[in-house]
Amino acid sequence: DQKVKQVSPFLSFQEGRISILNCDYTNSMFDYFLWYKKYPAEGPTFLISISSIKDKNEDGRFTVFLNKSAKHLSLHIVPSQPGDSAVYFCAASFFSQGAQKLVFGQGTRLTINP
Amino acid sequence: NAGVTQTPKFRILKIGQSMTLQCTQDMNHNYMYWYRQDPGMGLKLIYYSVGAGITDKGEVPNGYNVSRSTTEDFPLRLELAAPSQTSVYFCASRLSGGKGEQYFGPGTRLTVT
């Protein structure tokens, strides 16, 4: 069974400080892990990804860390900005029946307070 | 590039009615996907396609059908709408290879009453 879990449905952090979002998974066959950001009434937009053979990937203010032994990944946003307020989905990629697929977590609604 | 476009944006259906949700992408992506998102839940895969003429079921295919006659278009058909199909539907596409990322349309919000 391939599952991805985001245990915090809501998080809030201060503008200018670090925001940390967490995600756990159960299957070791995932090849990439991804974070998507979603604003209301829009589709999810790809934010950042990490290969399952890496432990860190950085892109500007966004860094994703992967702890394979704990089956845990986290997204760090530094510094947080009000425009970062959105729903964030963690997703894991795997290959099955001839196609790449994604399994998504439930999402975390992030609020950045001024 | 318009990316992935979906129509309509909103729709209200009565129980038992049928409709087709349209999805078009102009990025020449071979993979296309349909997801549904229920409140407080992640996206669940309904159907996917690896190229024109090839489709397969995802995690939650019951009550839906798809076709893929061209690379660009991947319509999703609801034959007998049920209240359980009230959801937001997203279409996505990607190229082969890459790092797993899929590109999403803006979604269709469907209510069945």
XYZ file of C-alpha atoms in Angstrom:
227
model
C 0.000 0.000 0.000
C 1.366 3.390 -0.952
C 0.443 6.155 1.445
C 1.524 9.707 2.024
C 0.416 11.512 5.184
C 0.430 15.133 6.218
C -0.592 15.052 9.845
C -1.037 18.818 10.324
C -4.061 20.120 8.421
C -3.324 23.701 9.549
C -0.113 25.568 10.369
C 0.703 29.220 10.920
C 4.026 31.024 11.144
C 5.291 34.579 11.330
C 6.301 36.586 8.303
C 10.080 36.656 7.959
C 10.600 33.503 10.033
C 10.979 29.882 8.963
C 7.951 27.751 8.055
C 8.277 23.976 8.281
C 5.786 21.570 6.739
C 6.042 17.828 7.306
C 5.094 14.692 5.420
C 5.423 10.954 6.141
C 5.243 8.031 3.743
C 4.941 4.274 4.043
C 6.411 2.861 0.830
C 10.112 2.618 -0.012
C 9.455 2.287 -3.762
C 8.836 5.987 -4.382
C 11.436 7.529 -6.729
C 10.709 11.224 -6.232
C 8.953 13.321 -3.633
C 7.310 16.587 -4.589
C 5.670 19.587 -2.996
C 2.792 21.389 -4.631
C 1.257 24.719 -3.642
C -2.419 25.463 -4.185
C -4.288 28.739 -3.992
C -8.115 28.785 -3.765
C -9.906 28.217 -7.084
C -6.637 27.303 -8.819
C -4.923 24.034 -9.678
C -1.898 22.801 -7.733
C 1.413 24.247 -8.953
C 4.682 22.368 -8.698
C 7.053 23.866 -6.146
C 10.066 21.646 -5.576
C 11.032 17.970 -5.726
C 13.712 15.654 -4.381
C 15.045 12.361 -5.663
C 14.766 9.415 -3.294
C 18.560 9.059 -3.429
C 19.183 12.592 -2.150
C 18.643 14.052 1.294
C 18.341 17.750 0.472
C 17.284 19.964 -2.407
C 17.213 23.735 -2.336
C 15.552 26.239 -4.649
C 15.605 29.847 -3.511
C 13.618 30.205 -0.299
C 12.436 26.568 -0.462
C 14.387 23.570 0.799
C 13.158 20.005 0.981
C 14.796 17.494 3.317
C 14.383 13.732 3.000
C 15.026 11.313 5.865
C 14.782 7.870 4.288
C 15.261 5.895 7.487
C 12.346 7.710 9.114
C 10.319 7.821 5.842
C 9.837 11.523 6.441
C 10.260 14.665 4.396
C 9.901 18.308 5.234
C 9.614 21.585 3.364
C 11.359 24.635 4.808
C 10.444 28.124 3.650
C 12.875 30.859 4.663
C 11.986 33.661 5.014
C 8.230 33.186 4.985
C 6.172 35.749 3.105
C 2.418 36.512 3.196
C 2.133 35.230 -0.395
C 3.221 31.805 0.850
C -0.179 31.410 2.529
C -1.755 28.520 0.616
C -2.483 24.802 0.856
C 0.639 22.659 0.405
C 0.444 19.081 -0.824
C 3.186 16.550 -0.420
C 3.240 13.929 -3.196
C 5.259 10.826 -3.955
C 6.040 9.486 -7.402
C 6.123 5.831 -8.404
C 6.016 3.789 -11.580
C 3.221 1.219 -11.990
C 1.544 -0.543 -14.915
C 3.594 1.343 -17.472
C 2.952 4.806 -16.096
C 4.330 7.290 -13.606
C 1.795 8.150 -10.928
C 1.578 10.439 -7.926
C 0.027 9.741 -4.545
C -0.883 12.817 -2.537
C -1.074 13.710 1.120
C -4.183 15.392 2.494
C -2.660 18.866 2.394
C -1.604 21.453 4.977
C -3.127 24.917 4.974
C -0.301 27.344 5.743
C -1.009 30.841 7.023
C 1.772 33.415 7.270
C 0.943 36.092 9.806
C 2.309 39.632 9.403
C 1.578 28.250 -23.994
C -1.791 28.043 -22.257
C -0.646 24.912 -20.403
C -3.515 22.717 -19.200
C -6.998 24.150 -19.666
C -10.261 22.778 -18.281
C -13.877 23.590 -19.009
C -16.283 24.292 -17.476
C -15.070 25.972 -14.274
C -18.294 25.202 -12.419
C -21.259 22.948 -13.041
C -24.346 21.835 -11.137
C -25.880 18.524 -12.219
C -29.018 16.745 -11.163
C -28.771 13.119 -10.060
C -28.747 10.841 -13.106
C -27.622 13.492 -15.591
C -24.501 13.084 -17.710
C -21.722 15.474 -18.631
C -18.223 15.643 -20.044
C -15.420 17.564 -18.402
C -12.990 18.848 -21.002
C -9.209 18.939 -20.647
C -6.707 20.186 -23.220
C -2.951 20.657 -23.014
C -0.713 22.396 -25.533
C 2.658 21.203 -24.229
C 2.754 17.999 -26.330
C 2.815 15.922 -23.143
C 2.178 12.235 -23.623
C 0.911 11.514 -20.100
C -2.436 12.903 -18.958
C -4.362 12.338 -15.710
C -7.701 13.015 -14.061
C -7.928 13.537 -10.308
C -10.691 14.401 -7.912
C -10.226 16.310 -4.687
C -12.777 16.045 -1.897
C -12.792 18.524 1.017
C -9.908 17.948 3.428
C -8.484 15.190 1.262
C -5.624 14.845 -1.134
C -6.047 14.296 -4.843
C -7.116 10.828 -5.933
C -6.380 9.431 -9.383
C -9.450 8.567 -11.465
C -7.991 7.665 -14.872
C -4.759 8.208 -16.729
C -3.390 7.942 -20.256
C 0.150 7.307 -21.480
C -0.606 8.438 -25.011
C -3.313 8.780 -27.655
C -5.491 5.675 -27.704
C -4.209 4.300 -24.389
C -6.083 4.803 -21.117
C -6.246 2.958 -17.809
C -8.020 3.090 -14.474
C -6.608 4.814 -11.439
C -7.600 4.495 -7.795
C -11.247 5.673 -8.038
C -12.568 4.992 -11.602
C -16.147 3.890 -10.817
C -18.775 6.114 -12.418
C -16.357 7.668 -14.921
C -15.088 7.032 -18.425
C -12.325 8.586 -20.504
C -11.053 8.634 -24.046
C -7.837 9.899 -25.614
C -8.155 10.295 -29.368
C -5.481 13.021 -29.637
C -2.350 13.964 -27.692
C -3.947 17.257 -26.645
C -7.377 16.216 -25.348
C -8.418 13.966 -22.485
C -12.156 14.326 -21.694
C -13.722 12.773 -18.590
C -17.286 11.494 -18.896
C -19.785 11.112 -16.040
C -22.661 8.945 -17.260
C -25.134 8.868 -14.348
C -24.201 11.590 -11.903
C -24.477 10.742 -8.194
C -24.075 13.001 -5.121
C -20.847 11.112 -4.296
C -19.328 12.643 -7.429
C -19.596 16.146 -5.993
C -15.971 17.196 -5.989
C -13.331 19.357 -7.631
C -11.804 17.693 -10.676
C -8.278 18.385 -11.865
C -6.646 17.384 -15.099
C -2.850 17.122 -15.286
C -0.179 16.287 -17.832
C 3.535 15.536 -17.991
C 6.265 14.420 -20.352
C 8.048 11.105 -20.002
C 11.138 11.227 -17.806
C 11.707 14.258 -15.618
C 11.409 14.283 -11.868
C 7.803 13.185 -11.513
C 6.232 16.621 -11.750
C 2.796 16.906 -13.285
C 1.238 20.174 -14.483
C -2.332 20.856 -13.438
C -5.274 22.682 -14.904
C -7.375 25.129 -12.849
C -10.043 22.570 -11.986
C -13.778 22.045 -12.456
C -16.025 22.332 -9.405
C -18.934 19.912 -9.823
C -21.991 19.706 -7.587
C -24.528 16.899 -7.983
C -27.878 17.469 -6.267
